[in-house]
C-alpha cells in the first residue's frame, strides 16, 4: 500500500485511532443501553462473567493472590485493554482492506450477543446491547476512516506548502470527530454505570426494611472476649470491612417482593417461601465466622458477623428429605451453585437462611435479600448469596460451581490462626511489646494459641473468651522485644488438644494450611 499515491489511504496511526474511538463509542452505547435495560446484559459483564466461569482454578487463585478482592476490577481493566488493542487492529485492517474492520466489530458484537443469551438470568433481548455496540462501532469506523482519507491524502515527505495548508483543517476535523466519538462513548459508559448505581428502586426498598426482632437473640459477647490491643482485628467485623468473594461482576439487586425460595428434589413435600413469609417466621440470631477457601495463611478472607435468619433445618423438616439424600444444591439468581452436606443443614448447628448482617438487612454485595450461612464450612460449599433454590440431592448426582472446577466437594474450615499485631514488616520499639491475633475453626472450640519467636520454644498466649465455638477468638502474648530482626509464628490448638499443622498447603483444593509468620524489626 503506497503512502505516496493519489490513492487516499489512512496511516496506521490514524486507522488505529479510528478503531479505538469507534470501539469506545460502540461499547459506551452498549453499556448505557444495558444499564437502562438489564444490567446483566452489559457486554463487559457478559464477557467477564463467561471468563470467570471458564477460568481454571489456578487462574482464580492467581487473580485473588495478585489482586485480592479487587480481582473483578482487574479483570474488567484487562478485558478493556484487550478490546482496545483489538479495536486498533480492526481499524488498521479496515484501512488496508475495506470492510475487514467492520466485519471484526460486527462478529464481535454478534458473538458477545449470542454469549449473553447463555448467561444466567438472560432475557429475550439480552443480545441487544452487544449487537448495538458492534454495529455502532462498525459504522463509526467507516465514518472516521472516510473523514481521515481526506486528511491523510497527503502523507509526510510529499507535502508541499499548499497541500499542507489545505490538509491541516481536515486533519483537525478528523481528530475532532475521533475525540468526540471516544468522549461520547466514555460519557455513555459512565452515565450507564451511574444509572445502574442509582437504579435506586431496590436500594430504597432495602433501606426501608425494618428487620423483625429475633425470637432468639445472638449469644451475648462475654466479658473479656474483645482484647484491648491497638491494631487487633475487631471481634465483630463491620459490614463495610467484611471480605467479599463471588463470581458476580454486577452485584445482583433482587427485589424482595419478587424473591422466592423453592425447596425441591428428593423431598416428600416441596416448599416455597416468599419474603413476607420468611419475615413472619421465628428468626434467630447467631454469630458465625465465615471464611473463604481461597484465604491464604495469614490472609483477610475471613470475617465474623451476627447473622439473623431462619434455621434451614426447620425448612428442611417441612420438606422431609429422602433418607438417601446427602447434599443440598443451593442456587443463586446469578447461577452460582454450592453443594452442602445435608447433615450440616439438619444437625444442631445454626445453619441459616439469613436476611440480616450485624443488625442491618444484608448488604447487596453480601447477598441481599437472602443468603445462606453455615457454621464450619467454607463459603464456596455453603454460603450462597442471593439464594433462590434449594435442591435436595446426592453428592454422586449433582456438582456445584467450584467442584466442577477442581475444588473439593466438601469443604470443612481448617484450623487456622493469624498474627495481626505487629504487622509483617513493622518496626517495633524495643522493650515491652505485645503479639496478638485471632484463631478459628468454626464448630470447634479453640483451646489455646501458641507463639514462637525466632524458632524458639512454643509459648502459650493468653486466649480471650470465645463468643461460641462457631466464632473466632482473639489472643495476645506479652513480648520483650530485643533490637534486631525477629520472626514470629503462631499456631492454634483445637478442642482435642491438636496443634494446627505447620505443613504448608495452597488453598486449592480444600483450604490452605501452615503457620502464619511475620518478620519485624525492633529498634
Ligand atoms: N451467589 C454467590 N454466592 C456465593 C459466592 C458466589 O460466587 N456467588 N461465593 C461464595 C464464596 S466462595 C464465599 S467465600 C462466600 C463469601 O461471602 P461474602 O462475600 O459475604 O464474604 O460467598 C459464597 N457465596
Ligand atoms: Mo470462597
Coordinates of C-alpha atoms and ligand atoms in Angstrom, one line a residue:
X1 CA 0.0 0.0 0.0
X2 CA 1.6 3.2 -1.1
X3 CA 1.7 6.3 1.1
X4 CA 2.7 8.4 -1.9
X5 CA -0.1 7.6 -4.2
X6 CA -3.1 9.6 -5.3
X7 CA -5.0 6.8 -3.6
X8 CA -6.2 8.3 -0.3
X9 CA -5.4 5.9 2.5
X10 CA -5.2 6.5 6.2
X11 CA -1.9 5.9 8.0
X12 CA -1.7 3.1 10.5
X13 CA -1.8 5.5 13.4
X14 CA -4.9 7.2 12.1
X15 CA -6.5 3.9 11.4
X16 CA -5.7 2.6 14.9
X17 CA -7.1 5.8 16.4
X18 CA -10.3 5.4 14.3
X19 CA -10.7 1.8 15.6
X20 CA -10.2 2.7 19.2
X21 CA -12.6 5.7 19.0
X22 CA -15.2 3.6 17.2
X23 CA -15.0 0.9 19.8
X24 CA -15.3 3.4 22.7
X25 CA -18.4 4.8 21.1
X26 CA -20.0 1.4 20.5
X27 CA -19.1 0.0 23.8
X28 CA -20.3 3.1 25.7
X29 CA -23.6 2.9 23.9
X30 CA -23.8 -0.8 24.7
X31 CA -23.1 -0.2 28.4
X32 CA -25.7 2.6 28.6
X33 CA -28.4 0.6 26.9
X34 CA -27.6 -2.4 29.1
X35 CA -27.7 -0.3 32.3
X36 CA -31.2 1.0 31.4
X37 CA -32.5 -2.3 30.1
X38 CA -31.0 -5.2 32.2
X39 CA -27.6 -4.7 33.9
X40 CA -26.7 -8.4 33.4
X41 CA -26.8 -7.8 29.6
X42 CA -23.8 -5.4 29.8
X43 CA -21.3 -6.6 27.1
X44 CA -18.5 -6.2 29.6
X45 CA -20.3 -8.2 32.3
X46 CA -21.2 -10.9 29.7
X47 CA -17.5 -11.3 28.6
X48 CA -16.2 -11.0 32.2
X49 CA -18.8 -13.4 33.6
X50 CA -18.0 -16.0 30.9
X51 CA -14.3 -15.6 31.5
X52 CA -14.8 -16.1 35.3
X53 CA -16.9 -19.2 34.6
X54 CA -14.3 -20.8 32.2
X55 CA -11.3 -19.7 34.2
X56 CA -9.3 -22.7 35.6
X57 CA -8.6 -22.9 39.3
X58 CA -5.0 -21.7 39.0
X59 CA -6.2 -18.5 37.3
X60 CA -8.7 -17.8 40.1
X61 CA -6.0 -18.4 42.7
X62 CA -3.6 -16.2 40.9
X63 CA -6.2 -13.4 40.5
X64 CA -7.0 -13.5 44.2
X65 CA -3.3 -13.7 45.1
X66 CA -2.4 -10.7 42.9
X67 CA -5.5 -8.5 43.3
X68 CA -7.3 -9.8 46.4
X69 CA -10.9 -8.6 46.4
X70 CA -10.1 -6.2 43.6
X71 CA -9.9 -9.2 41.3
X72 CA -13.0 -8.1 39.4
X73 CA -11.8 -4.6 38.6
X74 CA -8.5 -6.1 37.4
X75 CA -10.5 -8.5 35.1
X76 CA -12.6 -5.6 33.7
X77 CA -9.5 -3.5 33.1
X78 CA -7.8 -6.5 31.4
X79 CA -10.8 -7.0 29.1
X80 CA -10.8 -3.3 28.3
X81 CA -7.2 -3.4 27.3
X82 CA -7.6 -6.5 25.1
X83 CA -10.7 -5.0 23.4
X84 CA -9.0 -1.7 22.7
X85 CA -6.0 -3.5 21.2
X86 CA -8.4 -5.5 19.1
X87 CA -10.1 -2.3 18.0
X88 CA -6.9 -0.7 17.0
X89 CA -6.1 -3.7 14.8
X90 CA -9.6 -3.7 13.4
X91 CA -9.0 0.0 12.4
X92 CA -5.7 -0.8 10.7
X93 CA -7.3 -3.8 8.9
X94 CA -10.2 -1.7 7.7
X95 CA -7.8 1.0 6.3
X96 CA -5.9 -1.7 4.4
X97 CA -8.8 -3.6 3.1
X98 CA -12.3 -2.1 3.3
X99 CA -14.8 -3.9 5.5
X100 CA -12.3 -6.1 7.3
X101 CA -12.6 -4.0 10.5
X102 CA -16.3 -3.6 10.0
X103 CA -16.6 -7.4 10.0
X104 CA -14.4 -7.7 13.1
X105 CA -16.7 -5.4 15.0
X106 CA -19.9 -7.0 13.7
X107 CA -18.6 -10.5 14.5
X108 CA -17.5 -9.4 18.0
X109 CA -20.9 -7.7 18.7
X110 CA -22.9 -10.7 17.4
X111 CA -20.6 -13.2 19.3
X112 CA -21.0 -11.4 22.6
X113 CA -24.7 -11.0 21.9
X114 CA -25.1 -14.8 21.5
X115 CA -22.9 -15.4 24.6
X116 CA -25.2 -13.0 26.6
X117 CA -28.1 -15.3 25.8
X118 CA -26.3 -18.2 27.6
X119 CA -25.7 -16.2 30.8
X120 CA -27.8 -16.9 34.0
X121 CA -30.8 -14.7 34.1
X122 CA -30.6 -13.8 30.4
X123 CA -33.8 -12.3 28.9
X124 CA -35.1 -12.4 25.3
X125 CA -33.3 -9.1 24.5
X126 CA -30.0 -9.7 26.3
X127 CA -28.2 -9.7 22.9
X128 CA -29.3 -6.2 22.1
X129 CA -26.6 -4.1 23.9
X130 CA -23.7 -6.1 22.4
X131 CA -25.1 -6.2 18.9
X132 CA -25.8 -2.5 19.1
X133 CA -22.2 -1.9 20.3
X134 CA -20.8 -3.9 17.4
X135 CA -23.0 -2.2 14.8
X136 CA -22.3 1.3 16.1
X137 CA -18.6 0.6 16.3
X138 CA -18.6 -0.7 12.7
X139 CA -20.5 2.3 11.4
X140 CA -18.3 4.8 13.3
X141 CA -15.1 3.1 12.0
X142 CA -16.3 3.6 8.4
X143 CA -17.2 7.2 9.0
X144 CA -14.0 8.1 10.8
X145 CA -11.9 6.5 8.1
X146 CA -13.8 8.4 5.4
X147 CA -13.0 11.6 7.2
X148 CA -9.4 10.5 7.6
X149 CA -8.9 9.8 4.0
X150 CA -9.2 13.4 3.1
X151 CA -6.8 14.5 5.8
X152 CA -4.3 11.7 5.2
X153 CA -4.4 12.0 1.4
X154 CA -1.1 13.8 1.6
X155 CA 1.5 11.9 3.5
X156 CA 4.7 13.3 5.0
X157 CA 7.5 13.6 2.5
X158 CA 5.5 14.8 -0.4
X159 CA 4.0 17.7 1.4
X160 CA 4.3 21.0 -0.3
X161 CA 3.2 24.1 1.3
X162 CA -0.1 24.4 -0.5
X163 CA -1.3 20.9 0.3
X164 CA -0.1 21.2 3.9
X165 CA -2.2 24.2 4.3
X166 CA -5.2 22.5 2.7
X167 CA -4.7 19.4 4.9
X168 CA -4.4 20.9 8.3
X169 CA -8.1 21.8 8.7
X170 CA -9.3 18.3 7.6
X171 CA -6.8 16.6 9.9
X172 CA -8.2 18.7 12.7
X173 CA -11.7 17.7 11.6
X174 CA -10.7 14.0 11.8
X175 CA -9.2 14.5 15.2
X176 CA -12.3 16.3 16.4
X177 CA -14.6 13.5 15.2
X178 CA -12.4 10.8 16.7
X179 CA -12.0 12.5 20.0
X180 CA -15.7 13.4 20.0
X181 CA -16.7 9.7 19.4
X182 CA -14.4 8.5 22.1
X183 CA -15.6 11.1 24.6
X184 CA -19.3 10.4 23.9
X185 CA -18.6 6.7 24.3
X186 CA -16.9 7.2 27.7
X187 CA -19.6 9.5 28.8
X188 CA -22.3 7.0 27.9
X189 CA -20.4 4.2 29.8
X190 CA -20.0 6.5 32.9
X191 CA -23.7 7.5 32.6
X192 CA -24.7 3.9 32.4
X193 CA -22.8 2.9 35.5
X194 CA -24.2 5.9 37.4
X195 CA -27.7 5.0 36.3
X196 CA -27.0 1.4 37.5
X197 CA -25.7 2.6 40.8
X198 CA -28.6 4.8 41.2
X199 CA -31.2 2.3 40.0
X200 CA -32.4 3.0 43.4
X201 CA -35.7 1.2 43.4
X202 CA -34.4 -1.8 45.2
X203 CA -31.9 0.3 47.2
X204 CA -34.9 2.3 48.6
X205 CA -36.8 -0.9 49.3
X206 CA -33.7 -2.2 51.2
X207 CA -33.4 1.0 53.2
X208 CA -37.0 0.9 54.3
X209 CA -36.8 -2.6 55.7
X210 CA -37.1 -2.9 59.4
X211 CA -35.8 -6.3 60.5
X212 CA -38.1 -8.3 62.7
X213 CA -37.0 -8.8 66.3
X214 CA -35.3 -12.2 66.7
X215 CA -37.3 -14.9 68.5
X216 CA -33.8 -15.9 69.9
X217 CA -31.0 -13.3 70.2
X218 CA -27.4 -13.8 69.4
X219 CA -25.3 -15.1 72.3
X220 CA -24.1 -12.3 74.5
X221 CA -20.5 -11.3 74.0
X222 CA -18.7 -12.5 77.1
X223 CA -16.7 -10.0 79.1
X224 CA -13.1 -10.2 78.0
X225 CA -13.9 -11.5 74.5
X226 CA -12.6 -8.3 72.9
X227 CA -9.0 -7.6 73.9
X228 CA -7.8 -4.1 74.0
X229 CA -4.9 -4.3 71.7
X230 CA -4.5 -1.5 69.1
X231 CA -4.4 -2.9 65.6
X232 CA -6.1 -6.2 66.5
X233 CA -8.9 -7.2 64.2
X234 CA -12.3 -6.3 65.9
X235 CA -14.2 -9.2 67.3
X236 CA -17.2 -8.4 65.1
X237 CA -16.3 -7.4 61.5
X238 CA -18.2 -4.3 60.4
X239 CA -20.2 -4.9 57.2
X240 CA -18.1 -2.4 55.2
X241 CA -14.9 -4.3 56.1
X242 CA -16.2 -7.8 55.6
X243 CA -14.4 -9.5 52.8
X244 CA -16.4 -10.1 49.6
X245 CA -15.8 -13.0 47.3
X246 CA -18.1 -14.1 44.5
X247 CA -18.3 -14.6 40.7
X248 CA -20.8 -11.7 40.2
X249 CA -19.3 -8.9 38.1
X250 CA -22.5 -6.9 38.7
X251 CA -24.0 -7.2 42.2
X252 CA -27.5 -8.7 41.8
X253 CA -30.2 -6.4 43.0
X254 CA -33.1 -8.6 43.8
X255 CA -36.4 -7.0 44.8
X256 CA -37.6 -8.8 48.0
X257 CA -41.2 -8.7 46.7
X258 CA -40.1 -10.8 43.7
X259 CA -37.9 -13.1 45.8
X260 CA -39.0 -16.8 46.1
X261 CA -37.2 -19.8 47.6
X262 CA -38.0 -23.2 46.3
X263 CA -37.1 -26.3 48.2
X264 CA -37.4 -29.4 46.0
X265 CA -35.7 -32.5 44.7
X266 CA -35.5 -35.6 46.9
X267 CA -38.2 -34.4 49.3
X268 CA -41.7 -35.6 50.3
X269 CA -43.1 -32.1 50.2
X270 CA -42.0 -29.2 48.0
X271 CA -41.8 -26.0 49.9
X272 CA -42.0 -22.4 48.6
X273 CA -41.2 -19.4 50.6
X274 CA -41.8 -15.7 49.9
X275 CA -40.0 -12.8 51.6
X276 CA -43.1 -11.9 53.6
X277 CA -43.5 -15.5 54.7
X278 CA -39.8 -15.7 55.7
X279 CA -40.0 -12.5 57.8
X280 CA -43.1 -13.8 59.6
X281 CA -41.2 -17.0 60.8
X282 CA -39.5 -17.1 64.2
X283 CA -36.0 -15.9 63.3
X284 CA -32.8 -16.5 65.3
X285 CA -29.7 -14.5 65.6
X286 CA -26.3 -16.2 65.7
X287 CA -22.7 -15.1 65.5
X288 CA -20.7 -17.0 62.9
X289 CA -17.2 -16.7 61.5
X290 CA -17.2 -17.1 57.7
X291 CA -14.1 -18.0 55.7
X292 CA -13.2 -18.3 52.1
X293 CA -11.3 -21.5 51.0
X294 CA -9.1 -19.2 49.0
X295 CA -7.8 -17.4 52.1
X296 CA -4.1 -17.8 52.2
X297 CA -2.4 -18.4 55.6
X298 CA -2.4 -15.0 57.3
X299 CA -5.0 -13.6 54.8
X300 CA -8.0 -11.4 55.3
X301 CA -10.7 -13.5 53.6
X302 CA -12.3 -14.3 56.9
X303 CA -14.8 -12.3 59.0
X304 CA -17.2 -12.6 61.9
X305 CA -20.7 -11.3 61.9
X306 CA -24.0 -11.5 63.7
X307 CA -26.5 -13.1 61.3
X308 CA -30.3 -13.0 61.5
X309 CA -32.2 -15.7 59.8
X310 CA -34.4 -18.8 59.8
X311 CA -32.8 -22.2 60.6
X312 CA -32.6 -24.2 57.3
X313 CA -33.1 -27.3 59.5
X314 CA -36.7 -26.1 60.1
X315 CA -37.3 -25.6 56.4
X316 CA -35.9 -29.0 55.5
X317 CA -38.0 -30.6 58.3
X318 CA -41.1 -29.3 56.4
X319 CA -39.8 -30.6 53.1
X320 CA -38.8 -34.0 54.6
X321 CA -35.7 -35.1 52.7
X322 CA -35.5 -38.6 51.3
X323 CA -33.2 -40.8 53.6
X324 CA -31.0 -41.4 50.6
X325 CA -30.2 -37.7 50.0
X326 CA -26.9 -36.4 51.3
X327 CA -26.5 -33.0 49.7
X328 CA -28.4 -29.7 49.2
X329 CA -27.5 -27.9 46.0
X330 CA -28.2 -24.2 46.5
X331 CA -28.5 -21.9 43.5
X332 CA -28.4 -18.1 43.4
X333 CA -30.1 -15.7 41.0
X334 CA -26.8 -15.4 39.1
X335 CA -26.4 -19.1 38.5
X336 CA -23.8 -19.8 41.2
X337 CA -24.3 -23.1 43.0
X338 CA -22.9 -24.7 46.2
X339 CA -23.3 -28.2 47.4
X340 CA -23.7 -28.5 51.1
X341 CA -23.7 -31.8 53.1
X342 CA -27.4 -32.3 54.1
X343 CA -26.2 -33.2 57.6
X344 CA -24.7 -29.7 58.1
X345 CA -28.1 -28.3 57.4
X346 CA -30.1 -30.6 59.6
X347 CA -27.9 -31.2 62.6
X348 CA -28.0 -28.9 65.7
X349 CA -25.7 -26.1 64.3
X350 CA -27.3 -22.8 63.3
X351 CA -27.3 -23.1 59.5
X352 CA -29.3 -20.1 58.5
X353 CA -31.3 -18.7 55.6
X354 CA -30.0 -15.3 56.6
X355 CA -31.6 -11.9 56.0
X356 CA -29.7 -9.7 58.4
X357 CA -26.0 -9.0 59.0
X358 CA -24.8 -7.1 62.1
X359 CA -28.3 -5.6 62.6
X360 CA -28.9 -4.5 59.0
X361 CA -30.6 -6.1 56.1
X362 CA -27.8 -7.9 54.1
X363 CA -25.8 -5.5 52.1
X364 CA -26.3 -6.1 48.3
X365 CA -22.8 -7.4 48.0
X366 CA -23.3 -9.9 50.8
X367 CA -26.5 -11.5 49.3
X368 CA -29.5 -9.2 49.7
X369 CA -32.2 -10.2 50.3
X370 CA -31.4 -13.7 51.4
X371 CA -28.2 -15.9 51.7
X372 CA -27.1 -19.0 53.4
X373 CA -24.7 -19.1 56.4
X374 CA -23.5 -22.4 57.6
X375 CA -21.1 -22.6 60.6
X376 CA -18.0 -24.7 59.9
X377 CA -17.9 -24.8 56.1
X378 CA -16.0 -22.7 53.7
X379 CA -18.2 -20.2 51.7
X380 CA -17.9 -22.0 48.4
X381 CA -19.8 -25.1 49.7
X382 CA -22.3 -23.3 51.9
X383 CA -22.7 -19.6 51.9
X384 CA -24.8 -19.0 48.7
X385 CA -25.7 -15.3 48.4
X386 CA -28.9 -14.2 46.5
X387 CA -30.1 -17.7 47.1
X388 CA -33.4 -18.7 45.4
X389 CA -33.3 -22.5 45.1
X390 CA -32.5 -25.5 47.4
X391 CA -32.4 -28.8 45.7
X392 CA -32.1 -31.9 47.9
X393 CA -30.0 -34.3 46.1
X394 CA -26.9 -36.5 46.3
X395 CA -23.1 -35.8 46.0
X396 CA -22.9 -38.5 43.4
X397 CA -25.7 -36.9 41.3
X398 CA -25.0 -33.2 41.4
X399 CA -22.0 -31.0 41.1
X400 CA -21.6 -27.4 42.3
X401 CA -19.9 -24.4 40.7
X402 CA -16.4 -24.9 42.3
X403 CA -16.5 -28.7 42.5
X404 CA -16.7 -28.6 38.7
X405 CA -13.5 -26.5 38.7
X406 CA -11.4 -28.9 40.7
X407 CA -12.2 -27.9 44.3
X408 CA -13.2 -30.5 46.9
X409 CA -16.9 -31.4 47.0
X410 CA -16.8 -31.0 50.8
X411 CA -15.1 -28.0 52.5
X412 CA -14.9 -28.0 56.3
X413 CA -13.0 -25.0 57.5
X414 CA -9.5 -25.9 58.7
X415 CA -7.9 -24.9 62.0
X416 CA -6.2 -21.5 61.5
X417 CA -4.7 -18.6 63.3
X418 CA -3.2 -15.2 62.3
X419 CA -0.9 -12.6 63.8
X420 CA -2.5 -9.1 63.5
X421 CA -0.1 -7.3 65.8
X422 CA 2.7 -6.5 64.9
X423 CA 2.1 -6.4 61.2
X424 CA 4.6 -8.1 59.0
X425 CA 7.4 -5.6 58.2
X426 CA 6.5 -3.4 61.1
X427 CA 9.1 -1.5 63.1
X428 CA 8.6 -2.2 66.8
X429 CA 10.1 -0.2 69.7
X430 CA 12.4 -2.2 71.8
X431 CA 11.1 -3.2 75.3
X432 CA 7.6 -4.4 76.3
X433 CA 5.6 -5.2 73.3
X434 CA 2.6 -7.4 72.5
X435 CA 1.9 -10.0 69.9
X436 CA -1.8 -10.5 69.2
X437 CA -4.2 -12.0 66.7
X438 CA -7.2 -14.3 66.1
X439 CA -7.7 -18.1 65.8
X440 CA -10.6 -20.0 64.4
X441 CA -12.2 -23.3 63.4
X442 CA -15.9 -22.8 63.5
X443 CA -17.8 -25.8 65.1
X444 CA -14.6 -26.4 67.2
X445 CA -13.6 -24.8 70.4
X446 CA -10.2 -23.2 70.2
X447 CA -8.4 -24.2 73.5
X448 CA -5.1 -22.4 73.0
X449 CA -2.8 -20.4 70.8
X450 CA 1.0 -20.7 70.9
X451 CA 3.6 -18.3 69.7
X452 CA 7.1 -19.0 68.6
X453 CA 9.8 -16.3 68.4
X454 CA 12.8 -16.8 66.1
X455 CA 12.3 -20.6 66.0
X456 CA 12.5 -20.9 69.8
X457 CA 10.1 -22.9 72.1
X458 CA 6.3 -22.5 71.6
X459 CA 4.9 -20.3 74.3
X460 CA 1.2 -20.2 75.4
X461 CA -0.6 -17.0 74.6
X462 CA -3.5 -15.6 76.6
X463 CA -6.7 -16.7 75.0
X464 CA -9.7 -14.4 75.2
X465 CA -13.2 -15.8 75.9
X466 CA -15.0 -17.1 72.8
X467 CA -18.5 -15.9 71.8
X468 CA -19.2 -19.5 70.8
X469 CA -17.5 -22.5 69.1
X470 CA -18.7 -21.0 65.8
X471 CA -16.6 -17.8 66.1
X472 CA -13.0 -16.8 66.0
X473 CA -11.3 -16.0 69.2
X474 CA -8.7 -13.3 70.0
X475 CA -5.4 -13.9 71.7
X476 CA -2.3 -12.0 72.8
X477 CA 1.1 -12.6 74.3
X478 CA 3.4 -10.1 76.0
X479 CA 6.8 -10.0 74.3
X480 CA 10.1 -8.5 75.5
X481 CA 11.3 -7.2 72.2
X482 CA 15.1 -7.0 71.8
X483 CA 16.7 -4.9 69.0
X484 CA 17.1 -6.7 65.7
X485 CA 15.1 -8.6 63.2
X486 CA 12.6 -11.2 64.6
X487 CA 10.4 -13.9 63.1
X488 CA 7.1 -14.5 64.9
X489 CA 4.9 -17.5 64.3
X490 CA 1.6 -18.7 65.8
X491 CA -0.5 -21.9 65.9
X492 CA -3.9 -22.7 67.3
X493 CA -4.8 -25.7 69.5
X494 CA -8.2 -27.3 68.9
X495 CA -10.7 -28.9 71.4
X496 CA -8.9 -32.2 71.2
X497 CA -5.6 -30.6 72.1
X498 CA -4.2 -31.0 68.5
X499 CA -2.0 -28.2 67.3
X500 CA -2.6 -26.5 63.9
X501 CA -0.3 -28.2 61.3
X502 CA 2.8 -26.5 60.2
X503 CA 2.7 -28.3 56.8
X504 CA 2.2 -25.7 54.1
X505 CA -0.6 -26.3 51.7
X506 CA -2.0 -24.0 49.0
X507 CA -5.7 -23.0 49.1
X508 CA -6.7 -25.4 46.3
X509 CA -8.4 -27.8 46.5
X510 CA -9.7 -27.6 50.1
X511 CA -8.1 -24.8 52.0
X512 CA -4.6 -23.5 53.0
X513 CA -2.6 -24.9 55.9
X514 CA 0.6 -23.8 57.6
X515 CA 1.7 -21.4 60.3
X516 CA 1.3 -17.6 59.8
X517 CA 4.7 -16.0 60.1
X518 CA 5.6 -12.3 60.4
X519 CA 9.0 -10.7 60.3
X520 CA 9.5 -7.4 62.3
X521 CA 12.4 -5.1 63.0
X522 CA 12.9 -4.0 66.6
X523 CA 14.8 -0.8 67.3
Ligands
LIG1 N1 -24.2 -16.2 44.6 C1 -23.0 -16.5 45.0 N2 -22.8 -16.8 46.4 C2 -21.6 -17.0 46.9 C3 -20.4 -16.9 46.0 C4 -20.6 -16.6 44.7 O1 -19.7 -16.6 43.9 N3 -21.9 -16.4 44.2 N4 -19.2 -17.2 46.6 C5 -19.1 -18.0 47.8 C6 -17.8 -17.8 48.4 S1 -16.5 -18.6 47.6 C7 -17.6 -17.2 49.7 S2 -16.2 -17.4 50.4 C8 -18.7 -16.5 50.3 C9 -18.3 -15.1 50.6 O2 -19.3 -14.4 51.2 P1 -19.1 -12.8 51.5 O3 -18.7 -12.2 50.1 O4 -20.4 -12.3 52.0 O5 -17.9 -12.7 52.4 O6 -19.8 -16.4 49.5 C10 -20.2 -17.6 48.8 N5 -21.5 -17.3 48.2
LIG2 MO1 -14.8 -18.5 48.9

